[in-house]
């Protein structure tokens, strides 16, 4: 008990100090020219190349420790960095830098008595982020915060802590300084363990908004803790995408989309549940199971010992599994996706436009697709912008990939239409 209390105290102190430093650093961000923010993003991209050695060495240490701890499969793939992945991250940063910033003000309408109503975008100030052990997310989220003129306090899974520290110290902080920004804008919590995650969602006066992503149970518990403390969250606890093969599906296209949806097993928008029209079941199932076998994957077939939406990406040791089940038609498939999965993404494969329209009208999830892979539900693939996470809440607000465009507060401003 004493050790747990000590760990919580250390984490709380680390988070509070980081939040105060970030808030102080963010004070002058509103007046910084957008060009300088974009220069900072390009500087981060450049340093990813110049400082790849220390970053990859730190990542290898993380990988070695993770393997010794029994981590494997898709979780190791999420953790791994290599030269190609660093180059891809750098490319996304440069693309983000080339995107014009959002206008700070827009006129809404004229009001009576010679008044004018405008809407102003204001930064949140300091935003927290708790995310899975994926080192690339450190850079993705930091770049979104800088682009949106917010400071950030980041906390990653303990398995990626060495990689995260190298990215923060060797890449992000020096790049911010080189662009004339305060490197304290982006803070990384270096106290490992869940105590730091709990502390991150317990500081409403310093960190009013926290982006939560990761495994379902831990993220849901953090969101509940944040609510008790009055901290708002954008939480992405669950994923698992659905593909429905309709009666009028092209078999070759269906197989292509199955394979495209399984290129990475540890990501939320991978193919998790494959639904097949009963009229095509006997014809297509042998080819599908052969394809999965060639990809090194297992099929979970009826009768299932689990709910249809069971998310294999979060089931350690069983990530290489796809659930296959029948669905009586487009609407029936959409209902299954709505009721038995997280509502992240679902796609229909069909040559029948009416069937596609029925499916798209009935599916209420975040991303709906026709003859396309659900792997497209990703900030960069869908919007050409890196994301902080994917919000699947069924309430008004930013939904789908959350980008720098969503990280602001709306302020209404009323002024004289013709000032004296």
mmCIF file of C-alpha atoms in Angstrom:
data_model
loop_
_atom_site.group_PDB
_atom_site.id
_atom_site.type_symbol
_atom_site.label_atom_id
_atom_site.label_comp_id
_atom_site.label_asym_id
_atom_site.label_seq_id
_atom_site.Cartn_x
_atom_site.Cartn_y
_atom_site.Cartn_z
ATOM 1 C CA UNK A 1 0.000 0.000 0.000
ATOM 2 C CA UNK A 2 2.818 2.406 0.877
ATOM 3 C CA UNK A 3 4.533 1.808 -2.450
ATOM 4 C CA UNK A 4 1.276 2.495 -4.345
ATOM 5 C CA UNK A 5 0.676 5.705 -2.405
ATOM 6 C CA UNK A 6 4.255 6.832 -3.092
ATOM 7 C CA UNK A 7 3.888 6.081 -6.799
ATOM 8 C CA UNK A 8 0.625 8.021 -6.969
ATOM 9 C CA UNK A 9 2.224 10.982 -5.182
ATOM 10 C CA UNK A 10 5.214 10.975 -7.547
ATOM 11 C CA UNK A 11 2.960 10.760 -10.585
ATOM 12 C CA UNK A 12 0.675 13.510 -9.309
ATOM 13 C CA UNK A 13 3.615 15.809 -8.732
ATOM 14 C CA UNK A 14 5.089 15.043 -12.163
ATOM 15 C CA UNK A 15 1.788 15.724 -13.924
ATOM 16 C CA UNK A 16 1.146 18.947 -12.018
ATOM 17 C CA UNK A 17 4.639 20.274 -12.733
ATOM 18 C CA UNK A 18 4.344 19.363 -16.407
ATOM 19 C CA UNK A 19 0.932 21.008 -16.684
ATOM 20 C CA UNK A 20 2.146 24.233 -15.070
ATOM 21 C CA UNK A 21 5.169 24.348 -17.368
ATOM 22 C CA UNK A 22 2.992 23.740 -20.416
ATOM 23 C CA UNK A 23 0.518 26.420 -19.380
ATOM 24 C CA UNK A 24 3.300 28.967 -18.916
ATOM 25 C CA UNK A 25 4.746 28.084 -22.310
ATOM 26 C CA UNK A 26 1.374 28.421 -24.037
ATOM 27 C CA UNK A 27 0.756 31.971 -22.851
ATOM 28 C CA UNK A 28 2.109 33.642 -25.970
ATOM 29 C CA UNK A 29 0.989 31.096 -28.565
ATOM 30 C CA UNK A 30 -2.073 33.021 -29.696
ATOM 31 C CA UNK A 31 0.072 35.737 -31.262
ATOM 32 C CA UNK A 32 2.625 33.454 -32.931
ATOM 33 C CA UNK A 33 2.440 33.632 -36.742
ATOM 34 C CA UNK A 34 1.127 30.452 -38.306
ATOM 35 C CA UNK A 35 4.243 30.255 -40.470
ATOM 36 C CA UNK A 36 6.385 29.786 -37.381
ATOM 37 C CA UNK A 37 4.192 26.938 -36.162
ATOM 38 C CA UNK A 38 4.554 25.271 -39.554
ATOM 39 C CA UNK A 39 8.304 25.834 -39.441
ATOM 40 C CA UNK A 40 8.345 23.968 -36.128
ATOM 41 C CA UNK A 41 6.583 21.008 -37.732
ATOM 42 C CA UNK A 42 9.110 20.951 -40.569
ATOM 43 C CA UNK A 43 11.934 21.154 -38.025
ATOM 44 C CA UNK A 44 10.517 18.115 -36.205
ATOM 45 C CA UNK A 45 10.413 16.261 -39.532
ATOM 46 C CA UNK A 46 14.025 17.203 -40.282
ATOM 47 C CA UNK A 47 15.244 16.097 -36.857
ATOM 48 C CA UNK A 48 13.500 12.740 -37.217
ATOM 49 C CA UNK A 49 15.981 12.098 -39.999
ATOM 50 C CA UNK A 50 19.038 13.648 -38.362
ATOM 51 C CA UNK A 51 18.446 12.042 -34.950
ATOM 52 C CA UNK A 52 17.110 8.705 -36.098
ATOM 53 C CA UNK A 53 20.064 6.895 -34.506
ATOM 54 C CA UNK A 54 19.218 7.661 -30.847
ATOM 55 C CA UNK A 55 15.504 7.236 -31.508
ATOM 56 C CA UNK A 56 15.904 3.809 -33.103
ATOM 57 C CA UNK A 57 18.334 2.720 -30.384
ATOM 58 C CA UNK A 58 15.828 3.677 -27.700
ATOM 59 C CA UNK A 59 13.095 1.872 -29.589
ATOM 60 C CA UNK A 60 15.206 -1.259 -29.839
ATOM 61 C CA UNK A 61 15.664 -1.168 -26.055
ATOM 62 C CA UNK A 62 11.880 -0.918 -25.693
ATOM 63 C CA UNK A 63 11.392 -3.828 -28.091
ATOM 64 C CA UNK A 64 13.902 -6.003 -26.245
ATOM 65 C CA UNK A 65 12.298 -5.290 -22.876
ATOM 66 C CA UNK A 66 8.815 -5.890 -24.289
ATOM 67 C CA UNK A 67 9.805 -9.260 -25.726
ATOM 68 C CA UNK A 68 11.343 -10.243 -22.393
ATOM 69 C CA UNK A 69 8.038 -9.332 -20.748
ATOM 70 C CA UNK A 70 6.149 -11.612 -23.149
ATOM 71 C CA UNK A 71 4.730 -8.956 -25.444
ATOM 72 C CA UNK A 72 4.263 -10.243 -28.967
ATOM 73 C CA UNK A 73 2.382 -10.123 -32.239
ATOM 74 C CA UNK A 74 0.402 -7.024 -33.018
ATOM 75 C CA UNK A 75 1.442 -5.239 -29.828
ATOM 76 C CA UNK A 76 5.100 -5.518 -30.790
ATOM 77 C CA UNK A 77 4.275 -4.260 -34.268
ATOM 78 C CA UNK A 78 2.642 -1.150 -32.760
ATOM 79 C CA UNK A 79 5.743 -0.548 -30.647
ATOM 80 C CA UNK A 80 8.293 -0.944 -33.433
ATOM 81 C CA UNK A 81 9.987 1.937 -35.211
ATOM 82 C CA UNK A 82 12.286 1.633 -38.212
ATOM 83 C CA UNK A 83 13.746 3.978 -40.781
ATOM 84 C CA UNK A 84 10.760 3.619 -43.110
ATOM 85 C CA UNK A 85 8.296 4.440 -40.346
ATOM 86 C CA UNK A 86 10.307 7.486 -39.285
ATOM 87 C CA UNK A 87 10.347 8.695 -42.880
ATOM 88 C CA UNK A 88 6.575 8.198 -43.104
ATOM 89 C CA UNK A 89 6.055 10.218 -39.897
ATOM 90 C CA UNK A 90 8.273 12.986 -41.281
ATOM 91 C CA UNK A 91 6.306 13.023 -44.519
ATOM 92 C CA UNK A 92 3.047 13.439 -42.638
ATOM 93 C CA UNK A 93 4.512 16.319 -40.633
ATOM 94 C CA UNK A 94 5.560 18.136 -43.782
ATOM 95 C CA UNK A 95 2.129 17.592 -45.280
ATOM 96 C CA UNK A 96 0.522 18.983 -42.122
ATOM 97 C CA UNK A 97 2.783 22.031 -42.251
ATOM 98 C CA UNK A 98 1.563 22.756 -45.789
ATOM 99 C CA UNK A 99 -2.106 22.810 -44.750
ATOM 100 C CA UNK A 100 -3.378 26.354 -44.114
ATOM 101 C CA UNK A 101 -4.362 27.049 -40.531
ATOM 102 C CA UNK A 102 -8.000 27.580 -39.689
ATOM 103 C CA UNK A 103 -9.184 31.230 -39.694
ATOM 104 C CA UNK A 104 -9.310 32.740 -36.216
ATOM 105 C CA UNK A 105 -12.594 34.593 -36.849
ATOM 106 C CA UNK A 106 -15.607 34.362 -39.109
ATOM 107 C CA UNK A 107 -18.617 36.611 -39.398
ATOM 108 C CA UNK A 108 -21.958 34.967 -38.586
ATOM 109 C CA UNK A 109 -24.574 37.696 -39.182
ATOM 110 C CA UNK A 110 -25.692 41.224 -38.417
ATOM 111 C CA UNK A 111 -27.778 41.755 -35.285
ATOM 112 C CA UNK A 112 -30.293 44.502 -34.550
ATOM 113 C CA UNK A 113 -29.092 47.898 -33.322
ATOM 114 C CA UNK A 114 -26.087 47.956 -35.647
ATOM 115 C CA UNK A 115 -24.282 44.988 -34.084
ATOM 116 C CA UNK A 116 -22.246 42.237 -35.731
ATOM 117 C CA UNK A 117 -21.956 38.630 -34.524
ATOM 118 C CA UNK A 118 -18.675 36.814 -35.110
ATOM 119 C CA UNK A 119 -17.343 33.432 -34.086
ATOM 120 C CA UNK A 120 -13.791 33.230 -32.788
ATOM 121 C CA UNK A 121 -11.658 30.113 -32.417
ATOM 122 C CA UNK A 122 -9.637 30.062 -29.212
ATOM 123 C CA UNK A 123 -7.105 27.429 -28.137
ATOM 124 C CA UNK A 124 -8.014 25.174 -25.222
ATOM 125 C CA UNK A 125 -4.679 26.033 -23.579
ATOM 126 C CA UNK A 126 -3.266 22.787 -22.195
ATOM 127 C CA UNK A 127 -4.543 19.421 -23.439
ATOM 128 C CA UNK A 128 -3.560 16.067 -22.015
ATOM 129 C CA UNK A 129 -3.149 12.869 -24.017
ATOM 130 C CA UNK A 130 -2.931 9.309 -22.730
ATOM 131 C CA UNK A 131 -2.239 6.733 -25.407
ATOM 132 C CA UNK A 132 -1.089 3.206 -26.082
ATOM 133 C CA UNK A 133 2.539 2.154 -26.444
ATOM 134 C CA UNK A 134 2.910 3.450 -30.016
ATOM 135 C CA UNK A 135 5.892 5.804 -30.331
ATOM 136 C CA UNK A 136 4.645 7.432 -33.536
ATOM 137 C CA UNK A 137 1.665 8.789 -31.589
ATOM 138 C CA UNK A 138 4.041 10.977 -29.554
ATOM 139 C CA UNK A 139 4.863 12.932 -32.704
ATOM 140 C CA UNK A 140 1.352 12.756 -34.178
ATOM 141 C CA UNK A 141 -0.272 14.289 -31.114
ATOM 142 C CA UNK A 142 2.495 16.814 -30.447
ATOM 143 C CA UNK A 143 2.174 18.090 -34.018
ATOM 144 C CA UNK A 144 -1.602 18.480 -33.686
ATOM 145 C CA UNK A 145 -1.193 20.466 -30.483
ATOM 146 C CA UNK A 146 1.402 22.792 -32.000
ATOM 147 C CA UNK A 147 -0.669 23.334 -35.162
ATOM 148 C CA UNK A 148 -3.755 24.170 -33.062
ATOM 149 C CA UNK A 149 -1.803 26.546 -30.761
ATOM 150 C CA UNK A 150 -2.228 24.340 -27.701
ATOM 151 C CA UNK A 151 0.333 23.049 -25.241
ATOM 152 C CA UNK A 152 0.266 19.385 -24.321
ATOM 153 C CA UNK A 153 1.004 16.919 -21.534
ATOM 154 C CA UNK A 154 1.598 13.460 -23.017
ATOM 155 C CA UNK A 155 1.631 10.077 -21.311
ATOM 156 C CA UNK A 156 2.303 6.828 -23.187
ATOM 157 C CA UNK A 157 2.198 3.168 -22.232
ATOM 158 C CA UNK A 158 5.212 2.090 -20.209
ATOM 159 C CA UNK A 159 6.452 -0.266 -22.932
ATOM 160 C CA UNK A 160 7.238 2.745 -25.163
ATOM 161 C CA UNK A 161 8.747 5.062 -22.552
ATOM 162 C CA UNK A 162 12.342 4.964 -23.866
ATOM 163 C CA UNK A 163 11.213 5.691 -27.412
ATOM 164 C CA UNK A 164 8.948 8.499 -26.216
ATOM 165 C CA UNK A 165 11.733 10.123 -24.194
ATOM 166 C CA UNK A 166 14.089 9.983 -27.186
ATOM 167 C CA UNK A 167 11.477 11.561 -29.444
ATOM 168 C CA UNK A 168 10.710 14.270 -26.902
ATOM 169 C CA UNK A 169 14.316 15.113 -26.053
ATOM 170 C CA UNK A 170 16.152 14.454 -29.321
ATOM 171 C CA UNK A 171 13.505 15.617 -31.773
ATOM 172 C CA UNK A 172 10.520 17.618 -30.542
ATOM 173 C CA UNK A 173 12.008 19.963 -27.940
ATOM 174 C CA UNK A 174 15.058 21.000 -30.027
ATOM 175 C CA UNK A 175 12.859 21.520 -33.096
ATOM 176 C CA UNK A 176 10.473 23.779 -31.185
ATOM 177 C CA UNK A 177 13.402 25.790 -29.865
ATOM 178 C CA UNK A 178 14.921 26.090 -33.339
ATOM 179 C CA UNK A 179 11.618 27.535 -34.593
ATOM 180 C CA UNK A 180 11.587 30.134 -31.843
ATOM 181 C CA UNK A 181 8.965 28.389 -29.708
ATOM 182 C CA UNK A 182 9.225 27.408 -26.055
ATOM 183 C CA UNK A 183 10.206 23.705 -25.944
ATOM 184 C CA UNK A 184 8.177 23.375 -22.744
ATOM 185 C CA UNK A 185 5.044 23.461 -24.920
ATOM 186 C CA UNK A 186 5.112 19.676 -25.189
ATOM 187 C CA UNK A 187 5.587 17.843 -21.899
ATOM 188 C CA UNK A 188 6.135 14.097 -21.563
ATOM 189 C CA UNK A 189 5.297 12.327 -18.307
ATOM 190 C CA UNK A 190 8.210 10.059 -17.421
ATOM 191 C CA UNK A 191 6.733 8.275 -14.411
ATOM 192 C CA UNK A 192 5.709 4.841 -15.731
ATOM 193 C CA UNK A 193 2.580 3.006 -14.674
ATOM 194 C CA UNK A 194 -1.119 3.672 -14.370
ATOM 195 C CA UNK A 195 -0.634 6.155 -11.531
ATOM 196 C CA UNK A 196 0.509 8.769 -14.045
ATOM 197 C CA UNK A 197 -2.504 8.091 -16.249
ATOM 198 C CA UNK A 198 -4.827 8.576 -13.289
ATOM 199 C CA UNK A 199 -3.060 11.785 -12.332
ATOM 200 C CA UNK A 200 -3.409 13.122 -15.879
ATOM 201 C CA UNK A 201 -7.217 13.017 -15.710
ATOM 202 C CA UNK A 202 -7.379 14.528 -12.215
ATOM 203 C CA UNK A 203 -6.251 18.127 -12.852
ATOM 204 C CA UNK A 204 -9.309 20.065 -14.088
ATOM 205 C CA UNK A 205 -7.805 23.446 -13.290
ATOM 206 C CA UNK A 206 -4.633 22.739 -15.248
ATOM 207 C CA UNK A 207 -5.637 20.168 -17.878
ATOM 208 C CA UNK A 208 -9.331 20.678 -18.717
ATOM 209 C CA UNK A 209 -9.359 18.251 -21.670
ATOM 210 C CA UNK A 210 -7.630 14.879 -22.042
ATOM 211 C CA UNK A 211 -7.546 12.722 -25.161
ATOM 212 C CA UNK A 212 -7.760 9.067 -24.166
ATOM 213 C CA UNK A 213 -6.926 6.166 -26.429
ATOM 214 C CA UNK A 214 -5.842 2.608 -25.813
ATOM 215 C CA UNK A 215 -7.277 -0.683 -24.600
ATOM 216 C CA UNK A 216 -10.954 -0.692 -23.781
ATOM 217 C CA UNK A 217 -11.113 -1.359 -20.042
ATOM 218 C CA UNK A 218 -8.307 0.965 -18.961
ATOM 219 C CA UNK A 219 -9.522 3.798 -21.188
ATOM 220 C CA UNK A 220 -13.101 3.458 -19.984
ATOM 221 C CA UNK A 221 -11.958 3.528 -16.343
ATOM 222 C CA UNK A 222 -9.869 6.657 -16.991
ATOM 223 C CA UNK A 223 -12.825 8.349 -18.683
ATOM 224 C CA UNK A 224 -14.981 7.574 -15.640
ATOM 225 C CA UNK A 225 -12.303 8.936 -13.296
ATOM 226 C CA UNK A 226 -11.979 12.084 -15.416
ATOM 227 C CA UNK A 227 -15.731 12.656 -15.233
ATOM 228 C CA UNK A 228 -15.618 12.449 -11.438
ATOM 229 C CA UNK A 229 -12.902 15.118 -11.415
ATOM 230 C CA UNK A 230 -14.688 17.375 -13.902
ATOM 231 C CA UNK A 231 -12.161 16.771 -16.702
ATOM 232 C CA UNK A 232 -13.590 16.504 -20.222
ATOM 233 C CA UNK A 233 -12.311 13.690 -22.415
ATOM 234 C CA UNK A 234 -12.273 12.572 -26.019
ATOM 235 C CA UNK A 235 -12.075 8.843 -25.424
ATOM 236 C CA UNK A 236 -11.411 6.086 -27.915
ATOM 237 C CA UNK A 237 -11.624 2.866 -25.925
ATOM 238 C CA UNK A 238 -12.849 0.365 -28.497
ATOM 239 C CA UNK A 239 -12.513 -0.326 -32.186
ATOM 240 C CA UNK A 240 -12.897 -3.303 -34.438
ATOM 241 C CA UNK A 241 -14.160 -2.797 -37.993
ATOM 242 C CA UNK A 242 -16.865 -4.730 -39.853
ATOM 243 C CA UNK A 243 -16.973 -5.888 -43.472
ATOM 244 C CA UNK A 244 -20.224 -7.218 -44.954
ATOM 245 C CA UNK A 245 -20.107 -9.289 -48.140
ATOM 246 C CA UNK A 246 -23.495 -8.777 -49.794
ATOM 247 C CA UNK A 247 -25.319 -11.198 -52.070
ATOM 248 C CA UNK A 248 -24.287 -9.035 -55.032
ATOM 249 C CA UNK A 249 -20.629 -8.776 -54.018
ATOM 250 C CA UNK A 250 -17.751 -9.307 -56.423
ATOM 251 C CA UNK A 251 -15.795 -12.181 -54.858
ATOM 252 C CA UNK A 252 -12.394 -10.955 -55.994
ATOM 253 C CA UNK A 253 -13.070 -7.479 -54.605
ATOM 254 C CA UNK A 254 -14.234 -8.981 -51.324
ATOM 255 C CA UNK A 255 -10.967 -10.886 -50.948
ATOM 256 C CA UNK A 256 -8.943 -7.773 -51.787
ATOM 257 C CA UNK A 257 -10.767 -5.778 -49.111
ATOM 258 C CA UNK A 258 -10.360 -8.562 -46.560
ATOM 259 C CA UNK A 259 -6.619 -8.558 -47.138
ATOM 260 C CA UNK A 260 -6.430 -4.744 -47.115
ATOM 261 C CA UNK A 261 -8.231 -4.683 -43.780
ATOM 262 C CA UNK A 262 -5.673 -7.004 -42.184
ATOM 263 C CA UNK A 263 -2.360 -5.392 -43.129
ATOM 264 C CA UNK A 264 -1.841 -4.502 -39.444
ATOM 265 C CA UNK A 265 -3.482 -6.409 -36.624
ATOM 266 C CA UNK A 266 -2.936 -4.058 -33.694
ATOM 267 C CA UNK A 267 -4.844 -1.070 -35.047
ATOM 268 C CA UNK A 268 -8.452 -0.198 -34.240
ATOM 269 C CA UNK A 269 -9.730 0.014 -37.819
ATOM 270 C CA UNK A 270 -8.540 -3.436 -38.906
ATOM 271 C CA UNK A 271 -11.055 -6.044 -40.068
ATOM 272 C CA UNK A 272 -12.455 -7.633 -36.921
ATOM 273 C CA UNK A 273 -15.879 -8.997 -37.888
ATOM 274 C CA UNK A 274 -16.610 -10.385 -41.351
ATOM 275 C CA UNK A 275 -20.302 -10.796 -42.183
ATOM 276 C CA UNK A 276 -21.395 -12.847 -45.207
ATOM 277 C CA UNK A 277 -24.803 -13.019 -46.881
ATOM 278 C CA UNK A 278 -26.255 -16.542 -46.429
ATOM 279 C CA UNK A 279 -26.746 -16.898 -50.189
ATOM 280 C CA UNK A 280 -22.941 -16.598 -50.662
ATOM 281 C CA UNK A 281 -21.825 -18.411 -47.483
ATOM 282 C CA UNK A 282 -21.130 -21.876 -48.923
ATOM 283 C CA UNK A 283 -19.560 -20.441 -52.065
ATOM 284 C CA UNK A 284 -17.225 -17.914 -50.443
ATOM 285 C CA UNK A 285 -16.300 -19.381 -47.056
ATOM 286 C CA UNK A 286 -13.680 -21.886 -48.341
ATOM 287 C CA UNK A 287 -11.813 -19.169 -50.243
ATOM 288 C CA UNK A 288 -11.992 -16.777 -47.302
ATOM 289 C CA UNK A 289 -10.571 -19.323 -44.863
ATOM 290 C CA UNK A 290 -7.788 -20.156 -47.335
ATOM 291 C CA UNK A 291 -6.971 -16.455 -47.638
ATOM 292 C CA UNK A 292 -6.871 -16.047 -43.863
ATOM 293 C CA UNK A 293 -4.639 -19.101 -43.589
ATOM 294 C CA UNK A 294 -2.242 -17.655 -46.154
ATOM 295 C CA UNK A 295 -2.121 -14.469 -44.069
ATOM 296 C CA UNK A 296 -1.401 -16.456 -40.917
ATOM 297 C CA UNK A 297 -4.817 -15.738 -39.415
ATOM 298 C CA UNK A 298 -7.474 -17.900 -37.793
ATOM 299 C CA UNK A 299 -11.209 -17.744 -38.429
ATOM 300 C CA UNK A 300 -13.670 -17.810 -35.544
ATOM 301 C CA UNK A 301 -16.711 -19.531 -37.045
ATOM 302 C CA UNK A 302 -20.228 -20.221 -35.720
ATOM 303 C CA UNK A 303 -21.168 -21.190 -33.100
ATOM 304 C CA UNK A 304 -19.118 -18.486 -31.399
ATOM 305 C CA UNK A 305 -18.002 -18.679 -27.778
ATOM 306 C CA UNK A 306 -17.766 -14.865 -27.683
ATOM 307 C CA UNK A 307 -19.862 -11.892 -28.715
ATOM 308 C CA UNK A 308 -19.664 -11.087 -32.398
ATOM 309 C CA UNK A 309 -17.951 -7.754 -31.771
ATOM 310 C CA UNK A 310 -15.159 -9.168 -29.606
ATOM 311 C CA UNK A 311 -12.127 -7.022 -30.487
ATOM 312 C CA UNK A 312 -9.261 -9.305 -31.358
ATOM 313 C CA UNK A 313 -6.695 -6.481 -31.493
ATOM 314 C CA UNK A 314 -7.036 -6.150 -27.701
ATOM 315 C CA UNK A 315 -6.953 -9.915 -27.014
ATOM 316 C CA UNK A 316 -3.289 -10.613 -26.320
ATOM 317 C CA UNK A 317 -2.177 -13.789 -28.021
ATOM 318 C CA UNK A 318 -5.269 -13.995 -30.215
ATOM 319 C CA UNK A 319 -4.859 -10.864 -32.329
ATOM 320 C CA UNK A 320 -4.486 -12.974 -35.498
ATOM 321 C CA UNK A 321 -8.178 -13.878 -35.525
ATOM 322 C CA UNK A 322 -11.211 -12.723 -37.500
ATOM 323 C CA UNK A 323 -14.803 -13.479 -36.530
ATOM 324 C CA UNK A 324 -16.959 -14.699 -39.423
ATOM 325 C CA UNK A 325 -20.746 -14.828 -39.199
ATOM 326 C CA UNK A 326 -23.790 -14.748 -41.498
ATOM 327 C CA UNK A 327 -25.948 -11.635 -41.915
ATOM 328 C CA UNK A 328 -29.290 -11.814 -43.708
ATOM 329 C CA UNK A 329 -28.902 -8.668 -45.780
ATOM 330 C CA UNK A 330 -27.624 -5.077 -45.777
ATOM 331 C CA UNK A 331 -29.926 -3.866 -43.022
ATOM 332 C CA UNK A 332 -29.332 -6.957 -40.885
ATOM 333 C CA UNK A 333 -25.570 -6.467 -41.243
ATOM 334 C CA UNK A 334 -25.857 -2.807 -40.252
ATOM 335 C CA UNK A 335 -27.916 -3.727 -37.185
ATOM 336 C CA UNK A 336 -25.275 -6.247 -36.096
ATOM 337 C CA UNK A 337 -22.564 -3.620 -36.560
ATOM 338 C CA UNK A 338 -24.614 -1.050 -34.632
ATOM 339 C CA UNK A 339 -25.566 -3.290 -31.732
ATOM 340 C CA UNK A 340 -22.648 -5.657 -31.302
ATOM 341 C CA UNK A 341 -19.570 -3.577 -32.116
ATOM 342 C CA UNK A 342 -18.113 -0.279 -30.936
ATOM 343 C CA UNK A 343 -19.506 1.650 -33.900
ATOM 344 C CA UNK A 344 -16.091 2.550 -35.265
ATOM 345 C CA UNK A 345 -16.413 1.587 -38.936
ATOM 346 C CA UNK A 346 -18.254 -0.775 -41.250
ATOM 347 C CA UNK A 347 -18.139 -1.454 -44.980
ATOM 348 C CA UNK A 348 -20.342 -3.235 -47.507
ATOM 349 C CA UNK A 349 -19.035 -5.054 -50.575
ATOM 350 C CA UNK A 350 -21.672 -5.081 -53.305
ATOM 351 C CA UNK A 351 -22.413 -4.241 -56.940
ATOM 352 C CA UNK A 352 -26.011 -3.411 -55.992
ATOM 353 C CA UNK A 353 -26.462 0.310 -55.439
ATOM 354 C CA UNK A 354 -29.773 -0.202 -53.625
ATOM 355 C CA UNK A 355 -28.153 -2.655 -51.213
ATOM 356 C CA UNK A 356 -25.336 -0.209 -50.541
ATOM 357 C CA UNK A 357 -27.801 2.622 -49.916
ATOM 358 C CA UNK A 358 -29.772 0.427 -47.483
ATOM 359 C CA UNK A 359 -26.625 -0.453 -45.553
ATOM 360 C CA UNK A 360 -25.285 3.106 -45.443
ATOM 361 C CA UNK A 361 -28.640 4.468 -44.288
ATOM 362 C CA UNK A 362 -28.930 1.909 -41.468
ATOM 363 C CA UNK A 363 -25.368 1.943 -40.143
ATOM 364 C CA UNK A 364 -24.940 4.630 -37.468
ATOM 365 C CA UNK A 365 -21.234 4.266 -36.726
ATOM 366 C CA UNK A 366 -18.431 6.756 -37.201
ATOM 367 C CA UNK A 367 -17.254 5.657 -40.641
ATOM 368 C CA UNK A 368 -19.439 4.010 -43.319
ATOM 369 C CA UNK A 369 -17.867 2.585 -46.493
ATOM 370 C CA UNK A 370 -18.971 1.013 -49.780
ATOM 371 C CA UNK A 371 -16.479 -1.145 -51.665
ATOM 372 C CA UNK A 372 -13.656 0.359 -49.596
ATOM 373 C CA UNK A 373 -11.514 -0.811 -46.697
ATOM 374 C CA UNK A 374 -12.247 0.457 -43.206
ATOM 375 C CA UNK A 375 -8.518 1.052 -42.815
ATOM 376 C CA UNK A 376 -9.272 4.391 -44.480
ATOM 377 C CA UNK A 377 -10.783 5.587 -41.191
ATOM 378 C CA UNK A 378 -7.532 7.242 -40.202
ATOM 379 C CA UNK A 379 -6.677 10.905 -39.961
ATOM 380 C CA UNK A 380 -3.991 10.906 -42.612
ATOM 381 C CA UNK A 381 -5.598 8.406 -44.996
ATOM 382 C CA UNK A 382 -9.008 10.055 -44.811
ATOM 383 C CA UNK A 383 -8.216 13.737 -44.302
ATOM 384 C CA UNK A 384 -4.494 14.022 -45.175
ATOM 385 C CA UNK A 385 -3.895 15.186 -41.588
ATOM 386 C CA UNK A 386 -2.394 13.221 -38.686
ATOM 387 C CA UNK A 387 -4.848 12.554 -35.881
ATOM 388 C CA UNK A 388 -4.818 12.704 -32.104
ATOM 389 C CA UNK A 389 -7.250 9.795 -32.050
ATOM 390 C CA UNK A 390 -10.653 8.729 -33.316
ATOM 391 C CA UNK A 391 -13.734 9.853 -31.426
ATOM 392 C CA UNK A 392 -16.695 7.464 -31.700
ATOM 393 C CA UNK A 393 -19.031 9.160 -29.209
ATOM 394 C CA UNK A 394 -22.693 9.147 -30.255
ATOM 395 C CA UNK A 395 -23.179 12.756 -29.154
ATOM 396 C CA UNK A 396 -22.624 16.118 -30.903
ATOM 397 C CA UNK A 397 -19.011 17.155 -31.188
ATOM 398 C CA UNK A 398 -15.943 16.095 -33.152
ATOM 399 C CA UNK A 399 -16.498 12.550 -34.432
ATOM 400 C CA UNK A 400 -14.148 10.363 -36.391
ATOM 401 C CA UNK A 401 -10.457 11.281 -36.702
ATOM 402 C CA UNK A 402 -9.783 14.209 -34.358
ATOM 403 C CA UNK A 403 -7.324 16.677 -35.881
ATOM 404 C CA UNK A 404 -5.964 20.126 -35.117
ATOM 405 C CA UNK A 405 -9.178 21.605 -36.550
ATOM 406 C CA UNK A 406 -11.151 20.180 -33.615
ATOM 407 C CA UNK A 407 -8.901 21.334 -30.772
ATOM 408 C CA UNK A 408 -10.378 24.746 -30.118
ATOM 409 C CA UNK A 409 -13.059 26.542 -28.152
ATOM 410 C CA UNK A 410 -15.836 28.491 -29.845
ATOM 411 C CA UNK A 411 -16.343 32.047 -28.643
ATOM 412 C CA UNK A 412 -19.161 34.356 -29.789
ATOM 413 C CA UNK A 413 -18.124 37.985 -30.160
ATOM 414 C CA UNK A 414 -20.585 40.856 -30.622
ATOM 415 C CA UNK A 415 -19.238 44.216 -31.762
ATOM 416 C CA UNK A 416 -20.606 47.325 -33.444
ATOM 417 C CA UNK A 417 -20.972 46.698 -37.158
ATOM 418 C CA UNK A 418 -19.469 50.115 -37.892
ATOM 419 C CA UNK A 419 -17.289 51.172 -34.936
ATOM 420 C CA UNK A 420 -17.079 54.888 -34.304
#
